[in-house]
PDB file of C-alpha atoms in Angstrom:
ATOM      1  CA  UNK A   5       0.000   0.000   0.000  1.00  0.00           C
ATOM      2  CA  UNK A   6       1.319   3.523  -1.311  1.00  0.00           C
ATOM      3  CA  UNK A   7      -0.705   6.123   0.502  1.00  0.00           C
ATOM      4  CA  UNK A   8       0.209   8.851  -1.586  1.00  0.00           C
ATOM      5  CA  UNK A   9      -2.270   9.024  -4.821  1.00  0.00           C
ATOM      6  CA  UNK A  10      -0.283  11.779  -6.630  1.00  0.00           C
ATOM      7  CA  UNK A  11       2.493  13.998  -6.028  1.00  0.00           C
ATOM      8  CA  UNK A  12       2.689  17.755  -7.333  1.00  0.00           C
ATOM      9  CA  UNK A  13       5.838  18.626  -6.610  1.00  0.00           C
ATOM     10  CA  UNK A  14       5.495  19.458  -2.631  1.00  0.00           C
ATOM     11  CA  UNK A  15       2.339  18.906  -3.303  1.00  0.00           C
ATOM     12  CA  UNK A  16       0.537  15.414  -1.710  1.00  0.00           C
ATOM     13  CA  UNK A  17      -2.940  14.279  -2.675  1.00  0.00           C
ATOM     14  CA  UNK A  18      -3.146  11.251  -0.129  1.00  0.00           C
ATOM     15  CA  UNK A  19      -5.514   8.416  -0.788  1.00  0.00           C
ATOM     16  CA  UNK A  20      -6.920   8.796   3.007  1.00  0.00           C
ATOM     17  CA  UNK A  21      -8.372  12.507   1.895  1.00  0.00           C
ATOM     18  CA  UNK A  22      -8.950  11.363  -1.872  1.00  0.00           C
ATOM     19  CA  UNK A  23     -11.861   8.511  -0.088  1.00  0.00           C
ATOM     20  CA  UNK A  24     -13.248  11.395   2.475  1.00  0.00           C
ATOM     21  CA  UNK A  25     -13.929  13.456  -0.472  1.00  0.00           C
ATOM     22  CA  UNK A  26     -15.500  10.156  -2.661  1.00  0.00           C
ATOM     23  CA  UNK A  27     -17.705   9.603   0.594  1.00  0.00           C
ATOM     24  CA  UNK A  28     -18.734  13.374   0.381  1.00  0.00           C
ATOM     25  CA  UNK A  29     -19.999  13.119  -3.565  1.00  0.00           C
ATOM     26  CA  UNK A  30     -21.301   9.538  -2.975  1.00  0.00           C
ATOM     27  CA  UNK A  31     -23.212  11.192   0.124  1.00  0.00           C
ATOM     28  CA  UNK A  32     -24.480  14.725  -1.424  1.00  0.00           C
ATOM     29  CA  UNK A  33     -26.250  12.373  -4.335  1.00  0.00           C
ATOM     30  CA  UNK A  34     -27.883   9.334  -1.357  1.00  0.00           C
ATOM     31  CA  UNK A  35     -28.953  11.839   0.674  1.00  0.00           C
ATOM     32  CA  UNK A  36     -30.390  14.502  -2.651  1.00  0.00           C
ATOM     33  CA  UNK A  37     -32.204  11.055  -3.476  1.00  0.00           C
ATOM     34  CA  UNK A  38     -33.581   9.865   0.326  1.00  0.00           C
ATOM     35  CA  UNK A  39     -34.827  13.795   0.855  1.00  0.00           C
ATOM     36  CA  UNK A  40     -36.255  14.200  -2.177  1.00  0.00           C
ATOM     37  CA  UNK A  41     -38.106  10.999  -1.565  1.00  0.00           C
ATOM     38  CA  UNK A  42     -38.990  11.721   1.700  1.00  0.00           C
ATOM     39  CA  UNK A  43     -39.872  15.551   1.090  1.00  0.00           C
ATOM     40  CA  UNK A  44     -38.077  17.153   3.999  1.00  0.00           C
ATOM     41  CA  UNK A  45     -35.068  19.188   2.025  1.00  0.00           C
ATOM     42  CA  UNK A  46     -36.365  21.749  -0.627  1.00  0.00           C
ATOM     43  CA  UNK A  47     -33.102  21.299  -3.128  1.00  0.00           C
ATOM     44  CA  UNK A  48     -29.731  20.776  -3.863  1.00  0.00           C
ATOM     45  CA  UNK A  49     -28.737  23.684  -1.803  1.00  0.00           C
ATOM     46  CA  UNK A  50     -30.680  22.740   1.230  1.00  0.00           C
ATOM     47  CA  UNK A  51     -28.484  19.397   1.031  1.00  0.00           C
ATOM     48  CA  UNK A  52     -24.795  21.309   0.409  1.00  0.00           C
ATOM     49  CA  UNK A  53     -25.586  23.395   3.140  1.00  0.00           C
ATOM     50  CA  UNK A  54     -26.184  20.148   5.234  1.00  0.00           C
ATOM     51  CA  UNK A  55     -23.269  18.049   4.410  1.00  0.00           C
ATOM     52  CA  UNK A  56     -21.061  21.611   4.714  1.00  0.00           C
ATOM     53  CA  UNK A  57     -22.187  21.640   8.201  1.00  0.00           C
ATOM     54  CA  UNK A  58     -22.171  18.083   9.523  1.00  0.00           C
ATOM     55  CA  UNK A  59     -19.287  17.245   7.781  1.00  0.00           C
ATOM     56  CA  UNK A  60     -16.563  19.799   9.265  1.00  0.00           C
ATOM     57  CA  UNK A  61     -18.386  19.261  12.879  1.00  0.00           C
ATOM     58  CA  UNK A  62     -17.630  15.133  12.161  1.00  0.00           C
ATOM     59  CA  UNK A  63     -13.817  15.989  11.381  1.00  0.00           C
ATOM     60  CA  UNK A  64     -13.151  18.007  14.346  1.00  0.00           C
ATOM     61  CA  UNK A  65     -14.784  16.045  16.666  1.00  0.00           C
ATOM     62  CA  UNK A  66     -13.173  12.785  15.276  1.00  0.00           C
ATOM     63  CA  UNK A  67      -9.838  14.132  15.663  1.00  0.00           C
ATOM     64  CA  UNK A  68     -10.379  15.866  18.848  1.00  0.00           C
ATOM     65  CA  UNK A  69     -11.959  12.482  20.737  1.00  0.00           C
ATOM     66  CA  UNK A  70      -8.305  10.375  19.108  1.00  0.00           C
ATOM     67  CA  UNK A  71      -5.991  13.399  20.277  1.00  0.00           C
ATOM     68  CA  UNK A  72      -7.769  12.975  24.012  1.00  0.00           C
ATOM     69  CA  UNK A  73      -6.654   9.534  23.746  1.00  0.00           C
ATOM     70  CA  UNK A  74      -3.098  10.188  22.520  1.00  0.00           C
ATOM     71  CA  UNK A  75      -2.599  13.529  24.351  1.00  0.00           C
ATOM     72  CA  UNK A  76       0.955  12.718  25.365  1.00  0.00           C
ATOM     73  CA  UNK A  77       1.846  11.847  21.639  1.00  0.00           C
ATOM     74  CA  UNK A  78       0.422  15.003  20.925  1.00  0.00           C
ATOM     75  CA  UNK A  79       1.392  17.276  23.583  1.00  0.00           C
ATOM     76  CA  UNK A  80       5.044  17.263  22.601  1.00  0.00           C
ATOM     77  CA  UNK A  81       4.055  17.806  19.043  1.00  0.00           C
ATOM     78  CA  UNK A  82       0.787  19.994  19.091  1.00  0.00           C
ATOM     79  CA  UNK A  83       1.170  21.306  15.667  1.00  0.00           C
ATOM     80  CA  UNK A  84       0.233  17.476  14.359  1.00  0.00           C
ATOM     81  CA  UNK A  85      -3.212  17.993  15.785  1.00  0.00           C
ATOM     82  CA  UNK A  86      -3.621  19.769  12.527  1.00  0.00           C
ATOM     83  CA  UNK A  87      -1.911  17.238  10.143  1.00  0.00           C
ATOM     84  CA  UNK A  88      -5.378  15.590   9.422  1.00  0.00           C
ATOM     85  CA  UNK A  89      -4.245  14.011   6.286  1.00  0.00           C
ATOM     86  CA  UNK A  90      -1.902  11.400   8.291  1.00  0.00           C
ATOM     87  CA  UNK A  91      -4.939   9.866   9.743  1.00  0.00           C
ATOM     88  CA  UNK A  92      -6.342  10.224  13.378  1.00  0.00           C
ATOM     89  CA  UNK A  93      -9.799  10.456  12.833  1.00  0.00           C
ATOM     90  CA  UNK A  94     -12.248   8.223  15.532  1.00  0.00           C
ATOM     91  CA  UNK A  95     -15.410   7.178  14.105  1.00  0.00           C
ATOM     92  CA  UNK A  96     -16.968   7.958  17.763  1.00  0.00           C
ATOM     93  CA  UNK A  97     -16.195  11.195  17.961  1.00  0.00           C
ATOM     94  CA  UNK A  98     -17.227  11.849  14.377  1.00  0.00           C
ATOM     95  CA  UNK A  99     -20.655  10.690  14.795  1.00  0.00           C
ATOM     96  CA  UNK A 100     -21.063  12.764  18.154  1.00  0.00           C
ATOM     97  CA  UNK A 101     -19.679  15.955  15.700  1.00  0.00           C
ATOM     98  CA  UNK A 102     -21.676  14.920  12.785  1.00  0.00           C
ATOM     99  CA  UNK A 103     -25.165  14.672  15.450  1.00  0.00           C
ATOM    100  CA  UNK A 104     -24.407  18.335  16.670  1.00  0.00           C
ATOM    101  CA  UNK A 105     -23.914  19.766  13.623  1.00  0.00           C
ATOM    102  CA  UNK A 106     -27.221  17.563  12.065  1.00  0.00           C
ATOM    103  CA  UNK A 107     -28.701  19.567  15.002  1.00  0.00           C
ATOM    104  CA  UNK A 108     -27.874  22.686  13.617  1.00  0.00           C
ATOM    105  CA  UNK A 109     -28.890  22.181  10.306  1.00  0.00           C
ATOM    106  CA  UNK A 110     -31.991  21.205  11.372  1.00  0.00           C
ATOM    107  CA  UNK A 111     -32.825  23.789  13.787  1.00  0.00           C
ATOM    108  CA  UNK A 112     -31.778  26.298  11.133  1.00  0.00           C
ATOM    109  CA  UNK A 113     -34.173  24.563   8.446  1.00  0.00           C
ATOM    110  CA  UNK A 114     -36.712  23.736  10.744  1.00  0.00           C
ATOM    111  CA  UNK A 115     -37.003  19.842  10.032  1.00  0.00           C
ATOM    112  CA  UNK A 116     -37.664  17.202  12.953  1.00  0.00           C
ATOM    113  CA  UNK A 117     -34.068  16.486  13.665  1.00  0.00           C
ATOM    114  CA  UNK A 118     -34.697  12.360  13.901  1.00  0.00           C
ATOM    115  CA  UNK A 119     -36.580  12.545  10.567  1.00  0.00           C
ATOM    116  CA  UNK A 120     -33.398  14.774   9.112  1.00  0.00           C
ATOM    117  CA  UNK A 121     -30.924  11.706  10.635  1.00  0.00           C
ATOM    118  CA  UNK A 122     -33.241   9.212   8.809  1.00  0.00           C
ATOM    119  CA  UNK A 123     -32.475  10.656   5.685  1.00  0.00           C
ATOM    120  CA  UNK A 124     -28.498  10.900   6.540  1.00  0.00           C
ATOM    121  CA  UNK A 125     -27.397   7.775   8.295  1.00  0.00           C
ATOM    122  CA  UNK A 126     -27.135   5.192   4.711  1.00  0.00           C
ATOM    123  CA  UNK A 127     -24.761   7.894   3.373  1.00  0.00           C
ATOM    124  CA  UNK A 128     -23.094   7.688   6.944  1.00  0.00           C
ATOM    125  CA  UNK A 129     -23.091   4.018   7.101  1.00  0.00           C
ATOM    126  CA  UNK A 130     -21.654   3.867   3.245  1.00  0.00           C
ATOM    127  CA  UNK A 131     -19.122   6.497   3.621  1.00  0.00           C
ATOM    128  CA  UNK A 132     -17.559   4.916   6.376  1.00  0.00           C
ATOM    129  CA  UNK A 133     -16.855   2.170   3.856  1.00  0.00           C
ATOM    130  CA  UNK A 134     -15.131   4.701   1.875  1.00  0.00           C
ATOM    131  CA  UNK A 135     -13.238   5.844   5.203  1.00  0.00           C
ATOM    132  CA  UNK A 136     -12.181   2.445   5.995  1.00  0.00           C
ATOM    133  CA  UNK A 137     -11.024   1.582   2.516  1.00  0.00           C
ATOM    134  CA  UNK A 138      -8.729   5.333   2.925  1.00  0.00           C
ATOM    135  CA  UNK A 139      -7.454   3.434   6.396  1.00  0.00           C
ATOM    136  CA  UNK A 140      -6.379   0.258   4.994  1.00  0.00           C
ATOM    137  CA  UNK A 141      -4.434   2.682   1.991  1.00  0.00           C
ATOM    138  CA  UNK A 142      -3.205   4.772   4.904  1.00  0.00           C
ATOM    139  CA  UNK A 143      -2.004   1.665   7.020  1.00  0.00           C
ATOM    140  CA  UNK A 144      -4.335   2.315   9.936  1.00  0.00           C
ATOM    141  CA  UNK A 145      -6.743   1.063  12.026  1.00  0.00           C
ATOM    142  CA  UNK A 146      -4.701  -1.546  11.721  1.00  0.00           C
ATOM    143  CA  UNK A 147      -5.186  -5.131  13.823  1.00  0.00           C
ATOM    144  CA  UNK A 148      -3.453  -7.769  14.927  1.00  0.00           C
ATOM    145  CA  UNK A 149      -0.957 -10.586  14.328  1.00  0.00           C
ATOM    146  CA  UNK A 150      -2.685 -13.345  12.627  1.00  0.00           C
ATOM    147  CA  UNK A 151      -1.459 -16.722  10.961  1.00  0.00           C
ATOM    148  CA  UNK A 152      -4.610 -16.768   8.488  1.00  0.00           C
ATOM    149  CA  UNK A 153      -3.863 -16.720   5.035  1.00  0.00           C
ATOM    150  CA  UNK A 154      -5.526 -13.321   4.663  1.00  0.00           C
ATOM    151  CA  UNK A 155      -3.074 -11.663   6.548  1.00  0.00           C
ATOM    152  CA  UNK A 156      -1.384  -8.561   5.179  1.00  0.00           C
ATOM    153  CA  UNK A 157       2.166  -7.662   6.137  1.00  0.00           C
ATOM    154  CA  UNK A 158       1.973  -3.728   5.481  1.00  0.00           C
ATOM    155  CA  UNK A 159       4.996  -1.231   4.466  1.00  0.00           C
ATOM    156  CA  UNK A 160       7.600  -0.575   7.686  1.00  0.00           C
ATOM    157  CA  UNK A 161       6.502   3.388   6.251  1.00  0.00           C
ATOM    158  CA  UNK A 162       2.716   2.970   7.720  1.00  0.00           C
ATOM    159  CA  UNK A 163       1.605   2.872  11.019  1.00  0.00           C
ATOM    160  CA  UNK A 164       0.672  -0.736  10.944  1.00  0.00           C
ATOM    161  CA  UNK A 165       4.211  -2.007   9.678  1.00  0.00           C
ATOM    162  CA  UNK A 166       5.989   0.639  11.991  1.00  0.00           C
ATOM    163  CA  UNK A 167       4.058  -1.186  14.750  1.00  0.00           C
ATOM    164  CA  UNK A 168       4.022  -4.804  13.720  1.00  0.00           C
ATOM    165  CA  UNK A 169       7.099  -4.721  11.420  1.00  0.00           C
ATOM    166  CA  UNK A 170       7.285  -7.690   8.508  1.00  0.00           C
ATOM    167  CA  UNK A 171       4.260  -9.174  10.280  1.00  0.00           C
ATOM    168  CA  UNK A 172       0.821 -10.325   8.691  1.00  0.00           C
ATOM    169  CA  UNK A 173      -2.094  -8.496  10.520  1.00  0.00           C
ATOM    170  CA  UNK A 174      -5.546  -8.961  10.881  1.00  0.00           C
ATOM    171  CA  UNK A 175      -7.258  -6.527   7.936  1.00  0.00           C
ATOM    172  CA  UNK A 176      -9.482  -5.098  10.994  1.00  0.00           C
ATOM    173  CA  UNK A 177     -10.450  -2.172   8.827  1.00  0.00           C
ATOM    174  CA  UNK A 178     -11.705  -3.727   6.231  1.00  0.00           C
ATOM    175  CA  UNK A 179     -13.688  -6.266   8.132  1.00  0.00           C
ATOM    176  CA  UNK A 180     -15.161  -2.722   9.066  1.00  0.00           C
ATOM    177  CA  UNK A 181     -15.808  -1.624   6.147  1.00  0.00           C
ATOM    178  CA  UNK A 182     -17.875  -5.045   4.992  1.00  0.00           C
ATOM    179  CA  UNK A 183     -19.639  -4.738   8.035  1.00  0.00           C
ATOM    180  CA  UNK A 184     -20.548  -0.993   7.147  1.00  0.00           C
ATOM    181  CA  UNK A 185     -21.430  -2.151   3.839  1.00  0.00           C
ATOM    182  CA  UNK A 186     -23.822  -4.880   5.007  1.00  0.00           C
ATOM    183  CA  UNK A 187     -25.434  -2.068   7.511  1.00  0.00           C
ATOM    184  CA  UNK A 188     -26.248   0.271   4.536  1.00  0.00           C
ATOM    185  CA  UNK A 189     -27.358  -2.296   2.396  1.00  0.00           C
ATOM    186  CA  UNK A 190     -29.979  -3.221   5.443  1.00  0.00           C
ATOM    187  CA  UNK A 191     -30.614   0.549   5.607  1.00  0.00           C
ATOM    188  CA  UNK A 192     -31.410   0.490   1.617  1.00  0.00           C
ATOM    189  CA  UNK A 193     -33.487  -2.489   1.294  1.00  0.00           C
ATOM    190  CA  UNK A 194     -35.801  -0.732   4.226  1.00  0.00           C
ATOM    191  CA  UNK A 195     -35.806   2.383   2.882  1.00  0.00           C
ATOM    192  CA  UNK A 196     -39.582   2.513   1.905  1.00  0.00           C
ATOM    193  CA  UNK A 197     -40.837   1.191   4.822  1.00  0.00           C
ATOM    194  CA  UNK A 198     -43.334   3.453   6.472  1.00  0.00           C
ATOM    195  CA  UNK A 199     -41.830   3.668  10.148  1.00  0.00           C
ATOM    196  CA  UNK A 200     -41.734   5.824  13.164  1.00  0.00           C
ATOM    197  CA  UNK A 201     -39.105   9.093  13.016  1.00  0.00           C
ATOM    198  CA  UNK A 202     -35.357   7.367  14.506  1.00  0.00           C
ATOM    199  CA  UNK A 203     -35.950   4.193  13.282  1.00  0.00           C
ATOM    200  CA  UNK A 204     -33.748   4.184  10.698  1.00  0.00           C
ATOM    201  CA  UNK A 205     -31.248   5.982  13.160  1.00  0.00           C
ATOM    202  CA  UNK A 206     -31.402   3.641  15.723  1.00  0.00           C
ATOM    203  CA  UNK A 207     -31.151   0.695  13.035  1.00  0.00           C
ATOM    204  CA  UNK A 208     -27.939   2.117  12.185  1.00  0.00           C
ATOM    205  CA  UNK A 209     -26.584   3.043  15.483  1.00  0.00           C
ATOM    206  CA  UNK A 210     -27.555  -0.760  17.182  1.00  0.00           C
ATOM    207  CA  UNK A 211     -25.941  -2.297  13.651  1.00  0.00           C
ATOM    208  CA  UNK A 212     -22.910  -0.107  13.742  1.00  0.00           C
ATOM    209  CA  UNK A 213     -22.530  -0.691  17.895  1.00  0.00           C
ATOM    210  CA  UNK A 214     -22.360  -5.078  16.765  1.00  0.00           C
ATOM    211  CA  UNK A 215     -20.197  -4.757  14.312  1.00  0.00           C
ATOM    212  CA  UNK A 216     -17.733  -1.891  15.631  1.00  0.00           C
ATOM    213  CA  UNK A 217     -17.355  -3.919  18.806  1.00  0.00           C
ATOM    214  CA  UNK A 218     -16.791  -7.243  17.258  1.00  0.00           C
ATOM    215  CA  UNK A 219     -13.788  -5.398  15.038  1.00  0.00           C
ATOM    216  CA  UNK A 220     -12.586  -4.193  18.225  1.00  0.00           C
ATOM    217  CA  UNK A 221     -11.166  -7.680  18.971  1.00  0.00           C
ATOM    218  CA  UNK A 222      -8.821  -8.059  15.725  1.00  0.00           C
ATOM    219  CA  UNK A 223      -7.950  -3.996  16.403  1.00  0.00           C
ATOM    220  CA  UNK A 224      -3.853  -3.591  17.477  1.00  0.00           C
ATOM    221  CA  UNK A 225      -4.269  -0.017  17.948  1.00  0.00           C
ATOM    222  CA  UNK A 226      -7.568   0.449  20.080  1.00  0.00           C
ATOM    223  CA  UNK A 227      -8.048   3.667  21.814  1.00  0.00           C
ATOM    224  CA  UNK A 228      -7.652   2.311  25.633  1.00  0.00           C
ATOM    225  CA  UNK A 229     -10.042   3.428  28.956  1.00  0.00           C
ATOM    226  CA  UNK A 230      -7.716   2.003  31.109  1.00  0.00           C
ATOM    227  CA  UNK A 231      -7.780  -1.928  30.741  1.00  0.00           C
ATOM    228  CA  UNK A 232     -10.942  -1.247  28.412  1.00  0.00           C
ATOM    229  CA  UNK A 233     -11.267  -0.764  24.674  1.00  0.00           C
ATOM    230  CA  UNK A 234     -12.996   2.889  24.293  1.00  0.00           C
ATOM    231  CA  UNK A 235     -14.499   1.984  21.099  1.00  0.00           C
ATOM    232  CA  UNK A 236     -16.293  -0.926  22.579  1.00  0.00           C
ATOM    233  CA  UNK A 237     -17.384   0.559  26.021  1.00  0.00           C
ATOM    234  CA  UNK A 238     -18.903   3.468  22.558  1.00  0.00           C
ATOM    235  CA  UNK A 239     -20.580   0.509  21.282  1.00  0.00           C
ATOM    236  CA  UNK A 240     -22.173  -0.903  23.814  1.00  0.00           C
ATOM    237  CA  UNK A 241     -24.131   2.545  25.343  1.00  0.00           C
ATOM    238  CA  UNK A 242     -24.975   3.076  21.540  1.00  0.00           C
ATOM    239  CA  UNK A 243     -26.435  -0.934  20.803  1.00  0.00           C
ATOM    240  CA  UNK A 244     -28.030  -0.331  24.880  1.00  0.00           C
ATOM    241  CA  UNK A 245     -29.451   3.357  24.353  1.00  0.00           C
ATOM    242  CA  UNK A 246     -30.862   3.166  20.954  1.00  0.00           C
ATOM    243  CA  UNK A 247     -31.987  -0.778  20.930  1.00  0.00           C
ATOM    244  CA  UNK A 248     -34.286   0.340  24.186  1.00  0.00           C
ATOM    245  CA  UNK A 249     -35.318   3.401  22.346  1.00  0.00           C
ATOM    246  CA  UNK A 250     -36.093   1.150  19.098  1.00  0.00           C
ATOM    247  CA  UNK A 251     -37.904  -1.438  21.392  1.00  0.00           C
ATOM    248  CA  UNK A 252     -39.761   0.327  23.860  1.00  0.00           C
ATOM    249  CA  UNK A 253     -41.193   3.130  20.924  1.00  0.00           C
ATOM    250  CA  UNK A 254     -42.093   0.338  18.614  1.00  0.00           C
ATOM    251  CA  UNK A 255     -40.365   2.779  16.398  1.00  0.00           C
ATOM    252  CA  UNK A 256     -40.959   0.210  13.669  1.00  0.00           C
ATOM    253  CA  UNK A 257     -44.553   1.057  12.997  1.00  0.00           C
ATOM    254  CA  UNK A 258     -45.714   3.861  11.008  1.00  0.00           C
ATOM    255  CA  UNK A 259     -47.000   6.661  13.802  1.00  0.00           C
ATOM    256  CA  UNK A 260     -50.929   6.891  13.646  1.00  0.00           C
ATOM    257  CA  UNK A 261     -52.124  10.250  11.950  1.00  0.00           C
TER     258      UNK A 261
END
């Protein structure tokens, strides 16, 4: 894996940035489709101004919840906080971004904010496919040691083969990104089902909560809460919270006029 796409002279266009900006296009056309369907967003515009908002807010917050976690790295080198590009983004703390700024944007256009998050979360789900695929080009999110023949021994120049040099590792991100894939293609195939406003949230937050903590296991760079892996302590108040919320609202079933 190279992660450099093309080089301009000092110029780097880096695969990890090249698949956040596929997963932007990808996601202005779903979401254009889903609102137009669903009648909530007047136009184009309505949905540029949305993804200009939520998307920034999902950034900063993803790279300020993995600099909490690696604060010492980052303390004696505070100018990399910046250098976005290298990777450092945590899914976690981009959906708790991406939900304030939704909050915004719906506030400001004055749309129910769980029927605006409806719409959103299949671009969400399939541009974290695209963000996963920019990992495994990046040599991130890497996992662990493994003897299976799928095992990929990265370049000593990434931070998986920096970490694990000349060994074959677990391809954690893009079990990931299959698993995100199989969650938006559940999210598509119920699209037209008439349902109660945050069920097609909470579908995606319970499906990402399984399969994000089942990656956690093959991860060999987890974000640590002591002896506990953050990401799955994320997982489970996000499969608890929003299963009892799907459950006990029967959100399933179309809301009586």
């Amino acid at each position: 894996m190279h992660p450099v796409f093309l080089q301009l002279g000092p110029i780097q266009i880096r695969y990890y940035g090249l698949m956040y900006v596929v997963a932007f296009v990808v996601g202005y056309f779903l979401v254009r489709a889903l609102a137009r369907r669903r009648g909530i967003l007047r136009g184009a515009e309505d949905v540029l101004d949305l993804l200009l908002v939520t998307i920034p807010f999902g950034i900063v917050f993803g790279r300020l919840y993995y600099v909490f976690f690696h604060w010492d790295w980052y303390r004696a080198a505070p100018w990399e906080i910046f250098m976005v590009w290298l990777g450092g983004l945590a899914i976690h703390g981009g959906l708790i971004g991406g939900a304030l700024g939704l909050l915004i944007v719906a506030r400001w256009k004055r749309i129910p904010f769980w029927r605006l998050a409806d719409v959103v979360v299949p671009a969400v789900a399939l541009g974290l496919v695209f963000g996963r695929i920019g990992n495994f080009l990046n040599g991130d999110a890497f996992g662990t040691p493994t003897t299976l023949p799928w095992g990929i021994v990265f370049p000593s120049s990434s931070p998986a083969g920096a970490t694990y040099p000349g060994l074959p590792l677990h391809p954690a991100m893009l079990y990931e990104a299959i698993g995100s894939l199989l969650i938006f293609g559940l999210l598509w195939a119920t699209r037209n089902r008439p349902a109660r406003a945050g069920f097609f949230s909470s579908l995606f937050f319970v499906s990402y909560g399984v399969v994000r903590f089942a990656c956690e296991f093959f991860r060999g760079d987890s974000l640590m809460l002591g002896s506990l892996r953050a990401a799955q302590v994320a997982s489970v108040l996000l499969v608890l919270g929003f299963g009892a919320w799907l459950l006990a609202g029967r959100l399933w079933r179309q809301a009586r006029a």
